[in-house]
Tab-separated table of C-alpha atoms and ligand atoms in Angstrom:
chain	number	residue	atom	x	y	z
L	1	MET	CA	12.543	-5.506	21.145
L	2	THR	CA	12.005	-2.619	23.590
L	3	LEU	CA	10.164	0.254	21.985
L	4	GLN	CA	11.282	3.673	23.089
L	5	THR	CA	8.794	6.494	22.848
L	6	VAL	CA	9.578	8.819	19.966
L	7	GLN	CA	9.755	12.122	21.791
L	8	ALA	CA	7.725	15.102	20.684
L	9	ASN	CA	8.733	18.659	21.516
L	10	ASP	CA	5.084	19.611	21.418
L	11	SER	CA	4.002	16.944	23.885
L	12	SER	CA	0.428	18.239	24.148
L	13	THR	CA	-0.532	17.038	20.680
L	14	LEU	CA	-2.673	14.003	20.176
L	15	LEU	CA	-0.347	13.101	17.328
L	16	ALA	CA	2.422	12.452	19.846
L	17	SER	CA	0.377	10.157	22.079
L	18	PRO	CA	0.985	6.386	22.078
L	19	LEU	CA	-1.577	3.902	20.761
L	20	ALA	CA	-2.166	0.559	22.490
L	21	LEU	CA	-3.103	-2.364	20.252
L	22	PRO	CA	-5.314	-5.333	21.228
L	23	CYS	CA	-2.301	-7.716	21.008
L	24	GLY	CA	-0.533	-5.719	23.727
L	25	GLY	CA	1.850	-3.816	21.423
L	26	VAL	CA	2.101	-0.052	21.732
L	27	LEU	CA	2.736	2.341	18.832
L	28	PRO	CA	4.905	5.241	20.073
L	29	ASN	CA	2.827	7.909	18.298
L	30	ARG	CA	-0.138	8.246	15.949
L	31	MET	CA	1.756	8.822	12.706
L	32	ILE	CA	2.216	5.808	10.479
L	33	LYS	CA	4.182	5.880	7.255
L	34	ALA	CA	1.778	4.208	4.830
L	35	ALA	CA	2.997	1.401	2.563
L	36	MET	CA	4.822	2.669	-0.511
L	37	THR	CA	6.335	0.266	-3.016
L	38	GLU	CA	10.098	0.798	-3.169
L	39	GLY	CA	11.310	-1.082	-6.267
L	40	LEU	CA	14.712	-1.437	-4.589
L	41	ALA	CA	15.026	-5.223	-4.243
L	42	THR	CA	17.376	-7.394	-6.321
L	43	PRO	CA	15.868	-8.794	-9.558
L	44	ASP	CA	14.981	-11.974	-7.647
L	45	GLY	CA	13.273	-10.058	-4.844
L	46	ARG	CA	15.885	-9.853	-2.084
L	47	PRO	CA	16.279	-6.820	0.207
L	48	THR	CA	19.306	-4.610	-0.547
L	49	PRO	CA	21.501	-2.029	1.233
L	50	GLU	CA	19.452	0.648	-0.611
L	51	LEU	CA	16.318	-0.544	1.187
L	52	GLU	CA	18.250	-0.376	4.454
L	53	ARG	CA	19.335	3.220	3.742
L	54	LEU	CA	15.758	4.224	2.880
L	55	TYR	CA	14.238	2.713	6.001
L	56	ALA	CA	16.985	4.069	8.251
L	57	LEU	CA	16.078	7.553	6.962
L	58	TRP	CA	12.382	6.931	7.580
L	59	SER	CA	13.134	5.492	11.022
L	60	ASP	CA	14.985	8.714	11.858
L	61	GLY	CA	12.005	10.649	10.452
L	62	GLY	CA	9.795	10.410	13.533
L	63	ALA	CA	6.860	8.173	12.508
L	64	GLY	CA	5.916	5.807	15.318
L	65	THR	CA	5.361	3.058	12.753
L	66	LEU	CA	6.674	2.348	9.263
L	67	ILE	CA	4.794	0.031	6.925
L	68	THR	CA	6.879	-1.362	4.063
L	69	GLY	CA	5.721	-1.325	0.455
L	70	ASN	CA	4.222	-4.460	-1.093
L	71	VAL	CA	6.202	-7.597	-0.160
L	72	MET	CA	4.968	-10.249	-2.570
L	73	VAL	CA	4.105	-13.881	-1.850
L	74	ASP	CA	4.479	-14.880	-5.520
L	75	ALA	CA	7.365	-13.875	-7.803
L	76	ASP	CA	5.084	-14.242	-10.835
L	77	HIS	CA	2.565	-11.769	-9.432
L	78	LEU	CA	4.611	-8.735	-8.570
L	79	GLU	CA	2.969	-5.387	-8.041
L	80	ARG	CA	6.093	-4.033	-9.734
L	81	PRO	CA	9.622	-5.197	-10.708
L	82	GLY	CA	11.946	-4.599	-7.753
L	83	ASN	CA	9.432	-5.785	-5.122
L	84	VAL	CA	10.746	-7.873	-2.248
L	85	VAL	CA	9.440	-11.447	-2.635
L	86	ILE	CA	8.968	-13.958	0.198
L	87	ASP	CA	7.379	-17.006	-1.411
L	88	ARG	CA	9.003	-19.667	0.790
L	89	GLU	CA	10.965	-20.017	4.011
L	90	PRO	CA	14.017	-17.762	3.631
L	91	ASP	CA	17.412	-19.314	2.852
L	92	PRO	CA	20.344	-18.041	4.999
L	93	ASP	CA	21.146	-15.172	2.556
L	94	MET	CA	17.506	-13.998	2.433
L	95	ALA	CA	17.173	-14.283	6.231
L	96	ALA	CA	20.319	-12.165	6.722
L	97	ARG	CA	19.066	-9.520	4.271
L	98	LEU	CA	15.664	-9.375	5.994
L	99	ARG	CA	17.401	-8.990	9.362
L	100	ALA	CA	19.563	-6.129	8.078
L	101	TRP	CA	16.478	-4.389	6.649
L	102	ALA	CA	14.585	-4.817	9.943
L	103	ARG	CA	17.556	-3.516	11.952
L	104	ALA	CA	17.829	-0.365	9.834
L	105	GLY	CA	14.082	0.255	9.819
L	106	THR	CA	13.714	0.076	13.608
L	107	ARG	CA	16.857	1.932	14.601
L	108	LYS	CA	14.962	4.738	16.360
L	109	GLY	CA	12.747	2.372	18.315
L	110	ASN	CA	9.742	2.702	16.014
L	111	HIS	CA	7.585	-0.169	14.779
L	112	LEU	CA	8.273	-1.674	11.352
L	113	TRP	CA	5.525	-3.727	9.697
L	114	ALA	CA	5.839	-5.641	6.436
L	115	GLN	CA	2.935	-5.312	4.013
L	116	ILE	CA	2.265	-8.737	2.480
L	117	SER	CA	0.571	-8.832	-0.880
L	118	HIS	CA	-0.215	-10.503	-4.232
L	119	GLY	CA	-0.812	-8.579	-7.463
L	120	GLY	CA	-3.415	-10.891	-9.017
L	121	ARG	CA	-4.863	-9.336	-12.184
L	122	GLN	CA	-3.099	-6.030	-11.386
L	123	THR	CA	0.232	-7.695	-12.254
L	124	GLN	CA	1.548	-5.914	-15.349
L	125	SER	CA	1.774	-7.900	-18.616
L	126	VAL	CA	5.540	-7.261	-18.757
L	127	VAL	CA	5.822	-9.287	-15.549
L	128	ASN	CA	3.285	-11.979	-16.375
L	129	ARG	CA	1.024	-12.443	-19.399
L	130	ARG	CA	-1.001	-15.134	-17.637
L	131	PRO	CA	-1.885	-13.730	-14.232
L	132	LYS	CA	-4.256	-15.401	-11.789
L	133	SER	CA	-7.191	-13.831	-10.025
L	134	SER	CA	-10.444	-14.817	-8.342
L	135	SER	CA	-12.058	-15.069	-11.827
L	136	ASP	CA	-11.236	-14.268	-15.450
L	137	VAL	CA	-12.406	-10.643	-15.383
L	138	LYS	CA	-9.829	-8.397	-17.069
L	139	LEU	CA	-8.773	-5.068	-15.624
L	140	ARG	CA	-10.407	-2.266	-17.635
L	141	VAL	CA	-7.290	-0.119	-17.840
L	142	PRO	CA	-6.497	0.819	-21.464
L	143	GLY	CA	-3.125	0.450	-23.198
L	144	GLY	CA	-2.515	-3.313	-22.976
L	145	PHE	CA	-0.643	-2.977	-19.664
L	146	PHE	CA	-2.587	-5.881	-18.122
L	147	SER	CA	-3.620	-9.332	-19.416
L	148	ARG	CA	-6.785	-11.330	-18.861
L	149	PRO	CA	-6.381	-13.430	-15.681
L	150	SER	CA	-7.419	-17.031	-15.157
L	151	PRO	CA	-9.187	-18.186	-11.975
L	152	LEU	CA	-7.147	-19.687	-9.144
L	153	SER	CA	-7.982	-23.287	-8.277
L	154	VAL	CA	-8.916	-24.092	-4.663
L	155	GLU	CA	-5.562	-25.847	-4.302
L	156	GLU	CA	-3.744	-22.695	-5.460
L	157	ILE	CA	-5.808	-20.563	-3.072
L	158	LEU	CA	-4.835	-22.765	-0.135
L	159	ASP	CA	-1.188	-22.622	-1.202
L	160	LEU	CA	-1.347	-18.799	-1.210
L	161	VAL	CA	-2.927	-18.731	2.256
L	162	GLY	CA	0.057	-20.752	3.471
L	163	ARG	CA	2.482	-18.369	1.762
L	164	TRP	CA	1.060	-15.358	3.621
L	165	ALA	CA	1.706	-17.233	6.873
L	166	THR	CA	5.239	-18.206	5.806
L	167	ALA	CA	6.063	-14.605	4.872
L	168	ALA	CA	4.637	-13.270	8.149
L	169	LYS	CA	6.703	-15.748	10.177
L	170	ALA	CA	9.820	-14.927	8.129
L	171	VAL	CA	9.587	-11.191	8.809
L	172	LYS	CA	8.805	-11.760	12.473
L	173	ASP	CA	11.892	-13.961	12.806
L	174	ALA	CA	13.935	-11.258	11.062
L	175	GLY	CA	12.985	-8.562	13.584
L	176	PHE	CA	10.032	-6.813	11.982
L	177	THR	CA	7.543	-5.838	14.681
L	178	GLY	CA	4.288	-6.444	12.797
L	179	VAL	CA	2.645	-7.300	9.491
L	180	GLN	CA	-0.031	-5.802	7.327
L	181	ILE	CA	-2.160	-7.930	5.000
L	182	HIS	CA	-2.927	-5.906	1.852
L	183	GLY	CA	-6.647	-6.294	1.200
L	184	ALA	CA	-7.145	-2.981	-0.617
L	185	HIS	CA	-6.438	-1.097	-3.882
L	186	GLY	CA	-7.628	-3.830	-6.232
L	187	TYR	CA	-4.908	-6.412	-5.433
L	188	LEU	CA	-5.691	-10.111	-5.106
L	189	ILE	CA	-7.587	-10.093	-1.794
L	190	ASN	CA	-9.665	-7.150	-3.053
L	191	GLN	CA	-10.276	-9.153	-6.270
L	192	PHE	CA	-11.941	-11.801	-4.118
L	193	LEU	CA	-13.952	-9.243	-2.117
L	194	SER	CA	-15.335	-7.421	-5.164
L	195	PRO	CA	-18.559	-8.843	-6.648
L	196	LEU	CA	-17.643	-7.163	-9.955
L	197	ILE	CA	-14.456	-9.229	-10.249
L	198	ASN	CA	-15.241	-12.342	-8.231
L	199	GLN	CA	-17.651	-14.456	-10.306
L	200	ARG	CA	-16.856	-17.766	-8.614
L	201	THR	CA	-19.582	-20.212	-7.743
L	202	ASP	CA	-17.583	-22.212	-5.146
L	203	GLN	CA	-17.036	-21.444	-1.437
L	204	TYR	CA	-14.868	-18.402	-2.358
L	205	GLY	CA	-17.541	-16.602	-4.420
L	206	GLY	CA	-21.141	-15.401	-4.182
L	207	SER	CA	-22.134	-14.071	-0.735
L	208	LEU	CA	-19.940	-11.520	1.065
L	209	GLU	CA	-19.064	-14.220	3.571
L	210	ASN	CA	-17.751	-16.401	0.736
L	211	ARG	CA	-15.914	-13.520	-0.984
L	212	ALA	CA	-14.237	-12.660	2.322
L	213	ARG	CA	-13.245	-16.291	2.969
L	214	PHE	CA	-9.805	-15.913	1.325
L	215	LEU	CA	-9.003	-12.876	3.509
L	216	MET	CA	-10.304	-14.516	6.680
L	217	GLU	CA	-8.299	-17.697	6.025
L	218	ILE	CA	-5.169	-15.588	5.488
L	219	VAL	CA	-5.775	-13.698	8.741
L	220	ALA	CA	-6.238	-16.966	10.656
L	221	ALA	CA	-3.107	-18.526	9.121
L	222	VAL	CA	-1.002	-15.420	9.767
L	223	ARG	CA	-2.207	-15.150	13.367
L	224	ALA	CA	-1.396	-18.827	13.950
L	225	ALA	CA	2.082	-18.290	12.478
L	226	VAL	CA	3.026	-15.177	14.484
L	227	GLY	CA	1.256	-15.852	17.789
L	228	PRO	CA	-1.178	-13.700	19.807
L	229	GLU	CA	1.204	-10.883	20.787
L	230	PHE	CA	2.399	-9.778	17.352
L	231	PRO	CA	0.595	-6.882	15.596
L	232	VAL	CA	-1.456	-7.967	12.579
L	233	SER	CA	-3.078	-5.257	10.492
L	234	VAL	CA	-5.294	-5.323	7.395
L	235	LYS	CA	-5.471	-2.590	4.760
L	236	LEU	CA	-9.010	-2.523	3.418
L	237	ASN	CA	-10.997	-0.417	1.001
L	238	SER	CA	-13.784	1.634	2.502
L	239	ALA	CA	-15.254	1.096	-0.979
L	240	ASP	CA	-14.040	0.417	-4.524
L	241	PHE	CA	-16.118	3.421	-5.718
L	242	GLN	CA	-17.514	1.440	-8.645
L	243	ARG	CA	-21.165	0.751	-9.254
L	244	GLY	CA	-21.840	-2.838	-8.158
L	245	GLY	CA	-18.389	-3.142	-6.519
L	246	PHE	CA	-17.255	-3.636	-2.925
L	247	GLU	CA	-19.250	-1.030	-0.997
L	248	PHE	CA	-19.057	0.714	2.346
L	249	SER	CA	-21.705	-1.571	3.893
L	250	ASP	CA	-19.604	-4.609	2.809
L	251	SER	CA	-16.466	-3.031	4.204
L	252	LEU	CA	-18.105	-2.388	7.564
L	253	LEU	CA	-19.185	-6.020	7.887
L	254	VAL	CA	-15.737	-7.320	6.890
L	255	VAL	CA	-14.109	-5.038	9.484
L	256	LYS	CA	-16.427	-6.500	12.154
L	257	TRP	CA	-15.304	-10.001	11.174
L	258	LEU	CA	-11.669	-8.902	11.222
L	259	GLU	CA	-12.133	-7.453	14.694
L	260	ALA	CA	-13.495	-10.796	15.885
L	261	ALA	CA	-10.545	-12.552	14.227
L	262	SER	CA	-8.060	-10.659	16.466
L	263	VAL	CA	-6.757	-8.149	13.929
L	264	ASP	CA	-5.025	-5.248	15.713
L	265	LEU	CA	-5.494	-2.347	13.335
L	266	ILE	CA	-7.475	-1.682	10.167
L	267	GLU	CA	-6.136	0.793	7.653
L	268	ILE	CA	-8.925	2.436	5.669
L	269	SER	CA	-8.217	3.385	2.092
L	270	GLY	CA	-10.230	3.032	-1.117
L	271	GLY	CA	-10.188	2.478	-4.869
L	272	THR	CA	-8.416	0.248	-7.386
L	273	TYR	CA	-6.299	0.736	-10.533
L	274	GLU	CA	-9.603	1.283	-12.392
L	275	GLN	CA	-10.657	3.913	-9.874
L	276	PRO	CA	-7.456	5.132	-8.117
L	277	ARG	CA	-9.280	7.016	-5.378
L	278	PHE	CA	-6.400	6.320	-2.927
L	279	LEU	CA	-4.282	8.774	-4.928
L	280	THR	CA	-7.232	11.079	-5.795
L	281	LEU	CA	-6.688	10.271	-9.464
L	282	GLU	CA	-9.503	10.127	-11.981
L	283	GLY	CA	-10.717	6.648	-12.886
L	284	ILE	CA	-12.263	5.089	-15.980
L	285	GLU	CA	-15.806	5.958	-14.892
L	286	PRO	CA	-17.489	8.549	-12.620
L	287	LEU	CA	-17.160	7.835	-8.880
L	288	SER	CA	-20.099	5.902	-7.473
L	289	ASP	CA	-21.668	7.624	-4.463
L	290	GLN	CA	-21.128	5.881	-1.123
L	291	ASN	CA	-23.540	7.959	0.964
L	292	VAL	CA	-21.321	8.860	3.880
L	293	ALA	CA	-21.967	12.246	5.488
L	294	PRO	CA	-19.110	14.690	4.844
L	295	SER	CA	-17.141	16.279	7.717
L	296	THR	CA	-14.720	19.205	7.805
L	297	ALA	CA	-11.633	17.032	8.016
L	298	ALA	CA	-12.825	15.159	4.926
L	299	ARG	CA	-11.982	18.131	2.739
L	300	GLU	CA	-8.401	17.474	3.742
L	301	ALA	CA	-8.340	13.673	4.060
L	302	TYR	CA	-10.721	11.879	1.783
L	303	PHE	CA	-11.428	8.706	3.801
L	304	VAL	CA	-11.972	10.352	7.187
L	305	ASP	CA	-15.773	10.149	6.921
L	306	PHE	CA	-15.584	6.418	6.335
L	307	GLY	CA	-13.403	6.065	9.431
L	308	HIS	CA	-15.865	8.136	11.420
L	309	ALA	CA	-18.846	6.105	10.238
L	310	MET	CA	-16.986	2.868	11.056
L	311	GLN	CA	-15.862	3.919	14.537
L	312	ALA	CA	-19.504	4.128	15.603
L	313	HIS	CA	-19.748	0.335	15.232
L	314	LEU	CA	-16.264	-0.839	16.227
L	315	ASN	CA	-13.672	-1.050	18.975
L	316	ILE	CA	-10.714	-2.010	16.806
L	317	PRO	CA	-8.072	0.726	16.208
L	318	LEU	CA	-8.378	2.406	12.811
L	319	MET	CA	-5.816	4.159	10.662
L	320	VAL	CA	-7.013	6.430	7.880
L	321	THR	CA	-4.696	7.175	4.967
L	322	GLY	CA	-5.010	9.573	2.067
L	323	GLY	CA	-4.661	13.324	1.761
L	324	PHE	CA	-3.552	14.270	5.283
L	325	ARG	CA	-1.283	17.307	5.005
L	326	ARG	CA	-2.401	19.807	7.685
L	327	ARG	CA	-1.485	19.122	11.275
L	328	ASP	CA	-4.746	20.625	12.583
L	329	ALA	CA	-6.798	18.352	10.293
L	330	MET	CA	-4.845	15.335	11.633
L	331	GLU	CA	-5.441	16.465	15.214
L	332	GLN	CA	-9.123	17.070	14.454
L	333	ALA	CA	-9.558	13.603	12.931
L	334	LEU	CA	-8.015	12.068	16.075
L	335	GLU	CA	-10.018	14.289	18.367
L	336	ILE	CA	-13.429	13.524	16.836
L	337	GLY	CA	-12.553	9.831	16.894
L	338	ALA	CA	-12.650	9.427	13.117
L	339	THR	CA	-9.345	7.574	13.329
L	340	ASP	CA	-6.780	6.384	15.878
L	341	ALA	CA	-3.761	6.827	13.619
L	342	ILE	CA	-2.840	9.013	10.663
L	343	GLY	CA	-1.411	7.368	7.563
L	344	LEU	CA	1.110	9.470	5.653
L	345	GLY	CA	2.365	8.638	2.174
L	346	ARG	CA	3.533	10.996	-0.559
L	347	PRO	CA	5.043	13.751	1.589
L	348	LEU	CA	7.542	11.234	2.996
L	349	CYS	CA	8.889	10.425	-0.476
L	350	VAL	CA	10.679	13.768	-0.470
L	351	MET	CA	10.562	14.892	3.138
L	352	ALA	CA	11.630	11.720	4.934
L	353	ASP	CA	11.420	13.467	8.324
L	354	ALA	CA	7.916	14.895	7.814
L	355	PRO	CA	6.479	13.270	11.005
L	356	LYS	CA	9.282	14.706	13.120
L	357	ALA	CA	8.710	18.145	11.584
L	358	LEU	CA	4.980	17.933	12.451
L	359	LEU	CA	5.803	17.010	16.042
L	360	GLU	CA	8.191	19.961	16.182
L	361	GLY	CA	5.467	22.358	15.103
L	362	LEU	CA	5.285	22.342	11.302
L	363	ARG	CA	1.696	23.221	10.359
L	364	GLU	CA	1.406	21.727	6.910
L	365	LEU	CA	3.222	19.197	4.735
L	366	PRO	CA	4.000	19.907	1.075
L	367	ARG	CA	1.394	18.848	-1.502
L	368	TYR	CA	3.805	17.708	-4.223
L	369	GLU	CA	1.018	15.844	-6.024
L	370	THR	CA	-0.739	19.066	-7.008
L	371	ARG	CA	2.087	20.084	-9.328
L	372	LEU	CA	2.721	16.766	-11.068
L	373	GLY	CA	1.361	15.789	-14.438
L	374	LEU	CA	2.802	14.833	-17.788
L	375	ILE	CA	0.194	16.614	-19.880
L	376	PRO	CA	0.596	20.408	-19.928
L	377	ARG	CA	-2.413	22.567	-19.048
L	378	TRP	CA	-2.987	23.654	-22.652
L	379	LEU	CA	-3.343	20.008	-23.732
L	380	ARG	CA	-5.832	19.164	-20.949
L	381	ALA	CA	-8.509	18.318	-23.559
L	382	LEU	CA	-6.492	15.147	-24.288
L	383	ARG	CA	-7.380	13.907	-20.810
L	384	ARG	CA	-10.828	12.965	-22.071
L	385	SER	CA	-9.100	9.840	-23.361
L	386	ASN	CA	-8.856	7.088	-20.720
L	387	LEU	CA	-5.424	6.074	-22.078
L	388	VAL	CA	-4.006	9.594	-21.689
L	389	LYS	CA	-5.577	9.872	-18.229
L	390	THR	CA	-3.972	6.563	-17.228
L	391	ILE	CA	-0.501	7.542	-18.444
L	392	ASP	CA	-0.793	10.978	-16.847
L	393	GLY	CA	-1.811	9.388	-13.526
L	394	PHE	CA	0.982	6.783	-13.678
L	395	SER	CA	3.620	9.415	-14.403
L	396	GLY	CA	2.770	11.444	-11.284
L	397	THR	CA	3.100	8.259	-9.239
L	398	TYR	CA	6.376	7.429	-11.014
L	399	TRP	CA	7.740	10.782	-9.839
L	400	PHE	CA	7.235	9.538	-6.264
L	401	TYR	CA	8.863	6.189	-7.176
L	402	GLN	CA	11.864	8.142	-8.422
L	403	GLN	CA	12.078	10.155	-5.194
L	404	ILE	CA	12.030	6.914	-3.162
L	405	TRP	CA	14.786	5.523	-5.402
L	406	LEU	CA	16.853	8.683	-4.820
L	407	LEU	CA	16.377	8.428	-1.036
L	408	GLY	CA	17.493	4.784	-1.098
L	409	THR	CA	20.443	5.162	-3.441
L	410	LYS	CA	21.690	8.710	-2.712
L	411	GLY	CA	20.200	9.427	0.694
L	412	LYS	CA	18.439	12.550	-0.657
L	413	ALA	CA	15.358	13.296	-2.776
L	414	ASN	CA	15.284	15.861	-5.582
L	415	GLU	CA	12.105	17.899	-5.754
L	416	ARG	CA	13.138	19.396	-9.067
L	417	PHE	CA	13.335	16.080	-10.943
L	418	SER	CA	11.052	16.358	-13.974
L	419	VAL	CA	7.919	14.220	-14.259
L	420	PHE	CA	8.838	13.222	-17.797
L	421	PHE	CA	12.326	11.976	-16.841
L	422	ALA	CA	10.963	10.250	-13.766
L	423	PHE	CA	8.536	8.359	-16.007
L	424	LEU	CA	11.307	7.352	-18.428
L	425	THR	CA	13.826	6.458	-15.722
L	426	VAL	CA	11.428	4.351	-13.679
L	427	GLU	CA	10.128	2.548	-16.771
L	428	LEU	CA	13.668	1.794	-18.050
L	429	ARG	CA	14.797	0.629	-14.628
L	430	SER	CA	11.829	-1.737	-14.407
L	431	ARG	CA	12.632	-3.229	-17.830
L	432	MET	CA	16.274	-3.678	-16.772
L	433	ILE	CA	15.260	-5.492	-13.571
L	434	LEU	CA	13.021	-7.811	-15.614
L	435	ARG	CA	15.793	-8.528	-18.146
L	436	ARG	CA	18.189	-9.439	-15.313
L	437	ARG	CA	15.510	-11.599	-13.738
L	438	HIS	CA	15.017	-13.521	-16.998
L	439	ALA	CA	18.799	-13.856	-17.431
L	440	ASN	CA	19.162	-15.181	-13.873
L	441	ALA	CA	16.316	-17.642	-14.460
L	442	LEU	CA	17.937	-18.895	-17.675
L	443	SER	CA	21.335	-19.332	-16.045
L	444	GLY	CA	19.697	-21.129	-13.107
L	445	LYS	CA	20.908	-18.574	-10.526
F	501	FMN	C1	4.858	5.970	-4.602
F	501	FMN	C2	3.686	5.287	-3.965
F	501	FMN	C3	3.721	3.930	-3.715
F	501	FMN	C4	2.651	3.279	-3.088
F	501	FMN	N1	2.748	1.949	-2.821
F	501	FMN	C5	1.798	1.344	-2.066
F	501	FMN	C6	1.959	0.012	-1.620
F	501	FMN	O1	2.972	-0.660	-1.866
F	501	FMN	N2	0.961	-0.517	-0.877
F	501	FMN	C7	-0.166	0.196	-0.529
F	501	FMN	O2	-1.029	-0.322	0.173
F	501	FMN	N3	-0.332	1.457	-0.939
F	501	FMN	C8	0.622	2.053	-1.670
F	501	FMN	N4	0.484	3.372	-2.011
F	501	FMN	C9	-0.671	4.137	-1.486
F	501	FMN	C10	-0.293	4.796	-0.145
F	501	FMN	O3	-0.102	3.836	0.875
F	501	FMN	C11	-1.379	5.767	0.316
F	501	FMN	O4	-2.576	5.032	0.482
F	501	FMN	C12	-1.588	6.913	-0.670
F	501	FMN	O5	-0.342	7.458	-1.081
F	501	FMN	C13	-2.441	8.027	-0.079
F	501	FMN	O6	-1.812	8.643	1.017
F	501	FMN	P1	-1.115	10.117	0.881
F	501	FMN	O7	-2.189	11.048	0.399
F	501	FMN	O8	-0.620	10.451	2.253
F	501	FMN	O9	-0.030	9.967	-0.118
F	501	FMN	C14	1.514	4.023	-2.700
F	501	FMN	C15	1.467	5.392	-2.978
F	501	FMN	C16	2.533	6.018	-3.596
F	501	FMN	C17	2.462	7.503	-3.834
């Protein structure tokens, strides 16, 4: 595919400049729509016309690159009902649906990368009561939303490595222009990296080298499947922000290994469901300090300092995601070399053309997240309970899920949708998808 440059009116900005990747690909500008789960697939995980509508809108929206939400390699380990699932070579119907999605999502000449993932122990109990993980350490999120996992056997691990490669090849064949391996936010790869979760005593546990083996084998298999000229990215935590967890020093070493393994771009994020730092939500325990010197841009974007500290040791392009709203803070982060690309998430759930607006001179994107919350101010004392905190945090995120659903189904978001109804609607829709999935499975469809 020929990539046209997405034109900026304000051509002097660093945001508008192209970014060359080690594989030879070029991103038309520095704004990347970060992965955001869509929940718009069929009950059995196939892309739909709603996904096409959503990505066509985002393609028109001016980001040089779009990264899809979680595309799962295992239908029993969804991040959420309504995920796209590629767990085998696509049949003709699946291949046609992937092609249509890729066509819509690249219609303005931007890049479109599929984020490939596995939920592991962060798979909700309503999806799977017997999830698999690196070990049998249960997620410490209250409310019974998640079940105790059992450890994957080596045979199952090798099967999953192969599935990542199959999914990467499938999206490449369909017209996607890159892939991202999801190694962050507490999903399966992160469950191997974390010494708190990974208690294995075989070659996949113990030292950092062993804990990173699963990720490195996936990277090697994906690279072999897509060839040397196709962008391969990894989303990685700068830290899990939990005492004894995956720390910044670990992250830095893993990034060095990824650089040597011909990865094209690392996206820096941080946190897990237990400590959802990537959404600046409160976790189940105080944040553990990661000793990275704070910069000005960090007040705006909370992982910028990690990017900055990493850049000193690396040559691989970095993307930092989380909290970027002001154009000058984005420009500053690029200018000081703290990052090579700016990841944008929540603003694009309502304002699908936010990147274009920034290129045309908009100074600041809306901070919708600051006004969302299920618990009214006068009941804030309730938030001392971890269960209430969890539900409150989920509901704000569900509001964004609802906006994405509106963009995909109606072509337009609705800022005024209430948090309470978003929570109800998203929850009911998820249950409905699961019921249809069970019905399809029973009828052998
Ligand atoms: C609705 C929603 C869905 C998300 N889904 C994913 C996902 O599928 N994969 C992922 O890596 N991160 C996901 N994230 C995290 C975002 O990629 C991003 O890291 C986070 O929103 C912080 O960036 P922001 O401050 O610009 O929103 C999601 C965030 C939101 C709000």
